[in-house]
Amino acid sequence: MAYVSGTAIDAADLITQVQSACTLNGWTLAGDVLHNGVTYTELLSPSSVEIDLRAGNSIDTSNALVDATPSHVIWKLLMGTFPITYFAFIGLAEVYIITRVLSDTYLFFAWGGSPVSGLPGTGNWVQSIQDPVNVGNTYSANVGLTWNYVERYY
């Protein structure tokens, strides 16, 4: 598994750096979709502090995600400010991005394909965690996980 680290000035820059690191380590970038021929993941930045991830089964001729998960997960910086440090662990089937947003606060997003046989659909998955939110001195973290089940679409 390859390891890459760096600093990003906003969410779009983080996506660009992750895409570059992935393509240098065996993944293919087609439009906004990173894939390895089996696992397809779209990374978008709807704002300067968030990344939207969706899994799919393939891409069409315009590089749009095909059979995308109906839900998506969001990595979002609510505490702290850019620039942030990231640590990327890039494998042939899975990618994990850990981000340090404060000296003692880390977030992550990840995607991949499960090698377990017999799973419904393709087994492609995306996952992320958002910043903890302080509500009355109680911290709450939002964690999202979605699996791509092909049979949901047919």
Short mmCIF file of C-alpha atoms in Angstrom, two decimals:
data_model
loop_
_atom_site.label_atom_id
_atom_site.label_comp_id
_atom_site.label_asym_id
_atom_site.label_seq_id
_atom_site.Cartn_x
_atom_site.Cartn_y
_atom_site.Cartn_z
CA MET A 1 0.00 0.00 0.00
CA ALA A 2 1.44 3.36 -1.05
CA TYR A 3 1.72 6.23 1.42
CA VAL A 4 1.55 9.90 0.42
CA SER A 5 1.20 13.00 2.59
CA GLY A 6 0.85 16.69 1.92
CA THR A 7 -0.96 19.93 2.65
CA ALA A 8 -4.17 21.14 1.01
CA ILE A 9 -5.49 24.72 0.94
CA ASP A 10 -9.18 23.76 0.46
CA ALA A 11 -11.39 20.78 -0.37
CA ALA A 12 -10.93 21.12 -4.14
CA ASP A 13 -7.14 21.14 -3.68
CA LEU A 14 -7.38 18.06 -1.46
CA ILE A 15 -9.36 16.25 -4.18
CA THR A 16 -6.79 17.24 -6.83
CA GLN A 17 -3.91 15.98 -4.69
CA VAL A 18 -5.70 12.73 -3.84
CA GLN A 19 -6.52 12.16 -7.52
CA SER A 20 -2.88 12.74 -8.45
CA ALA A 21 -1.60 10.39 -5.75
CA CYS A 22 -4.09 7.70 -6.80
CA THR A 23 -3.20 7.92 -10.50
CA LEU A 24 0.48 7.62 -9.62
CA ASN A 25 -0.38 4.42 -7.74
CA GLY A 26 -2.46 2.43 -10.22
CA TRP A 27 -5.86 4.16 -10.27
CA THR A 28 -7.36 5.83 -13.35
CA LEU A 29 -9.01 9.26 -13.32
CA ALA A 30 -11.91 9.75 -15.76
CA GLY A 31 -13.67 13.08 -15.24
CA ASP A 32 -14.35 13.23 -11.48
CA VAL A 33 -14.28 9.43 -11.09
CA LEU A 34 -11.32 7.45 -9.79
CA HIS A 35 -11.41 3.77 -10.66
CA ASN A 36 -9.34 0.64 -10.78
CA GLY A 37 -11.54 -1.14 -13.33
CA VAL A 38 -13.77 -2.64 -10.63
CA THR A 39 -14.25 0.05 -7.99
CA TYR A 40 -15.57 3.43 -9.17
CA THR A 41 -15.68 6.46 -6.85
CA GLU A 42 -16.69 10.02 -7.64
CA LEU A 43 -15.15 12.85 -5.60
CA LEU A 44 -16.79 16.29 -5.81
CA SER A 45 -16.33 19.50 -3.84
CA PRO A 46 -19.68 21.29 -3.46
CA SER A 47 -18.01 23.92 -1.23
CA SER A 48 -14.51 24.87 -0.12
CA VAL A 49 -14.89 22.83 3.10
CA GLU A 50 -16.58 19.61 1.94
CA ILE A 51 -16.05 16.57 -0.25
CA ASP A 52 -18.95 14.50 -1.57
CA LEU A 53 -18.20 10.80 -2.29
CA ARG A 54 -20.35 8.31 -4.23
CA ALA A 55 -19.65 4.79 -5.43
CA GLY A 56 -20.81 3.32 -8.73
CA ASN A 57 -20.40 0.31 -11.00
CA SER A 58 -18.75 1.92 -14.01
CA ILE A 59 -18.60 5.10 -16.07
CA ASP A 60 -20.36 5.96 -19.31
CA THR A 61 -18.79 7.49 -22.44
CA SER A 62 -18.93 10.97 -20.87
CA ASN A 63 -17.14 9.70 -17.70
CA ALA A 64 -20.30 10.01 -15.60
CA LEU A 65 -20.78 7.51 -12.79
CA VAL A 66 -23.14 4.63 -13.74
CA ASP A 67 -25.41 2.99 -11.14
CA ALA A 68 -24.29 5.47 -8.50
CA THR A 69 -25.34 4.88 -4.93
CA PRO A 70 -28.57 6.75 -4.24
CA SER A 71 -26.98 8.21 -1.12
CA HIS A 72 -23.53 9.67 -0.72
CA VAL A 73 -21.19 10.46 2.15
CA ILE A 74 -19.66 13.83 2.93
CA TRP A 75 -16.33 14.75 4.48
CA LYS A 76 -16.84 18.23 5.92
CA LEU A 77 -14.56 20.58 7.84
CA LEU A 78 -16.67 22.28 10.52
CA MET A 79 -13.91 22.97 13.06
CA GLY A 80 -10.45 24.16 12.17
CA THR A 81 -9.36 25.89 9.01
CA PHE A 82 -7.36 25.18 5.93
CA PRO A 83 -4.59 24.53 5.18
CA ILE A 84 -4.76 20.96 6.49
CA THR A 85 -2.37 18.04 6.41
CA TYR A 86 -3.47 14.79 4.78
CA PHE A 87 -2.13 11.25 4.86
CA ALA A 88 -3.14 8.98 1.96
CA PHE A 89 -2.91 5.19 2.07
CA ILE A 90 -3.49 3.93 -1.47
CA GLY A 91 -3.95 0.26 -2.25
CA LEU A 92 -5.07 -1.51 -5.40
CA ALA A 93 -8.60 -2.05 -4.03
CA GLU A 94 -8.97 0.55 -1.24
CA VAL A 95 -7.98 4.15 -0.53
CA TYR A 96 -7.91 5.78 2.93
CA ILE A 97 -7.41 9.53 3.41
CA ILE A 98 -6.79 10.78 6.95
CA THR A 99 -6.81 14.55 7.46
CA ARG A 100 -5.40 16.45 10.43
CA VAL A 101 -7.59 19.53 10.82
CA LEU A 102 -6.34 20.67 14.25
CA SER A 103 -3.31 19.58 16.23
CA ASP A 104 -5.41 16.87 17.92
CA THR A 105 -8.36 16.40 15.53
CA TYR A 106 -8.43 13.98 12.61
CA LEU A 107 -11.11 13.20 10.00
CA PHE A 108 -11.10 10.61 7.24
CA PHE A 109 -12.72 9.50 4.02
CA ALA A 110 -12.20 6.23 2.24
CA TRP A 111 -13.48 4.00 -0.52
CA GLY A 112 -12.92 0.56 -1.96
CA GLY A 113 -14.34 -2.75 -3.03
CA SER A 114 -14.88 -5.72 -0.77
CA PRO A 115 -13.17 -8.98 -1.79
CA VAL A 116 -15.81 -11.01 0.08
CA SER A 117 -17.64 -13.33 -2.30
CA GLY A 118 -21.40 -13.61 -2.24
CA LEU A 119 -22.11 -9.97 -1.43
CA PRO A 120 -25.11 -8.47 -3.20
CA GLY A 121 -24.08 -6.04 -5.92
CA THR A 122 -20.45 -5.14 -6.44
CA GLY A 123 -19.38 -4.60 -2.84
CA ASN A 124 -18.10 -1.09 -3.67
CA TRP A 125 -18.22 1.24 -0.66
CA VAL A 126 -17.47 4.82 0.41
CA GLN A 127 -17.09 6.11 3.95
CA SER A 128 -16.32 9.40 5.71
CA ILE A 129 -16.49 11.23 9.00
CA GLN A 130 -17.28 14.89 9.55
CA ASP A 131 -15.90 17.17 12.25
CA PRO A 132 -17.30 16.66 15.72
CA VAL A 133 -19.78 19.35 16.68
CA ASN A 134 -19.75 20.78 20.21
CA VAL A 135 -23.30 20.99 21.58
CA GLY A 136 -23.37 21.92 25.28
CA ASN A 137 -19.86 20.51 25.91
CA THR A 138 -20.88 17.21 24.31
CA TYR A 139 -19.16 16.33 21.06
CA SER A 140 -21.09 14.54 18.36
CA ALA A 141 -19.48 13.10 15.24
CA ASN A 142 -21.31 12.29 12.02
CA VAL A 143 -20.19 9.07 10.37
CA GLY A 144 -21.47 7.92 7.00
CA LEU A 145 -21.13 4.58 5.26
CA THR A 146 -22.88 3.50 2.10
CA TRP A 147 -22.57 0.30 0.08
CA ASN A 148 -23.26 0.06 -3.62
CA TYR A 149 -25.88 -2.66 -4.18
CA VAL A 150 -26.56 -3.23 -7.86
CA GLU A 151 -29.92 -4.88 -7.27
CA ARG A 152 -31.30 -1.61 -5.94
CA TYR A 153 -31.31 -0.33 -9.49
CA TYR A 154 -32.72 -3.28 -11.45
#
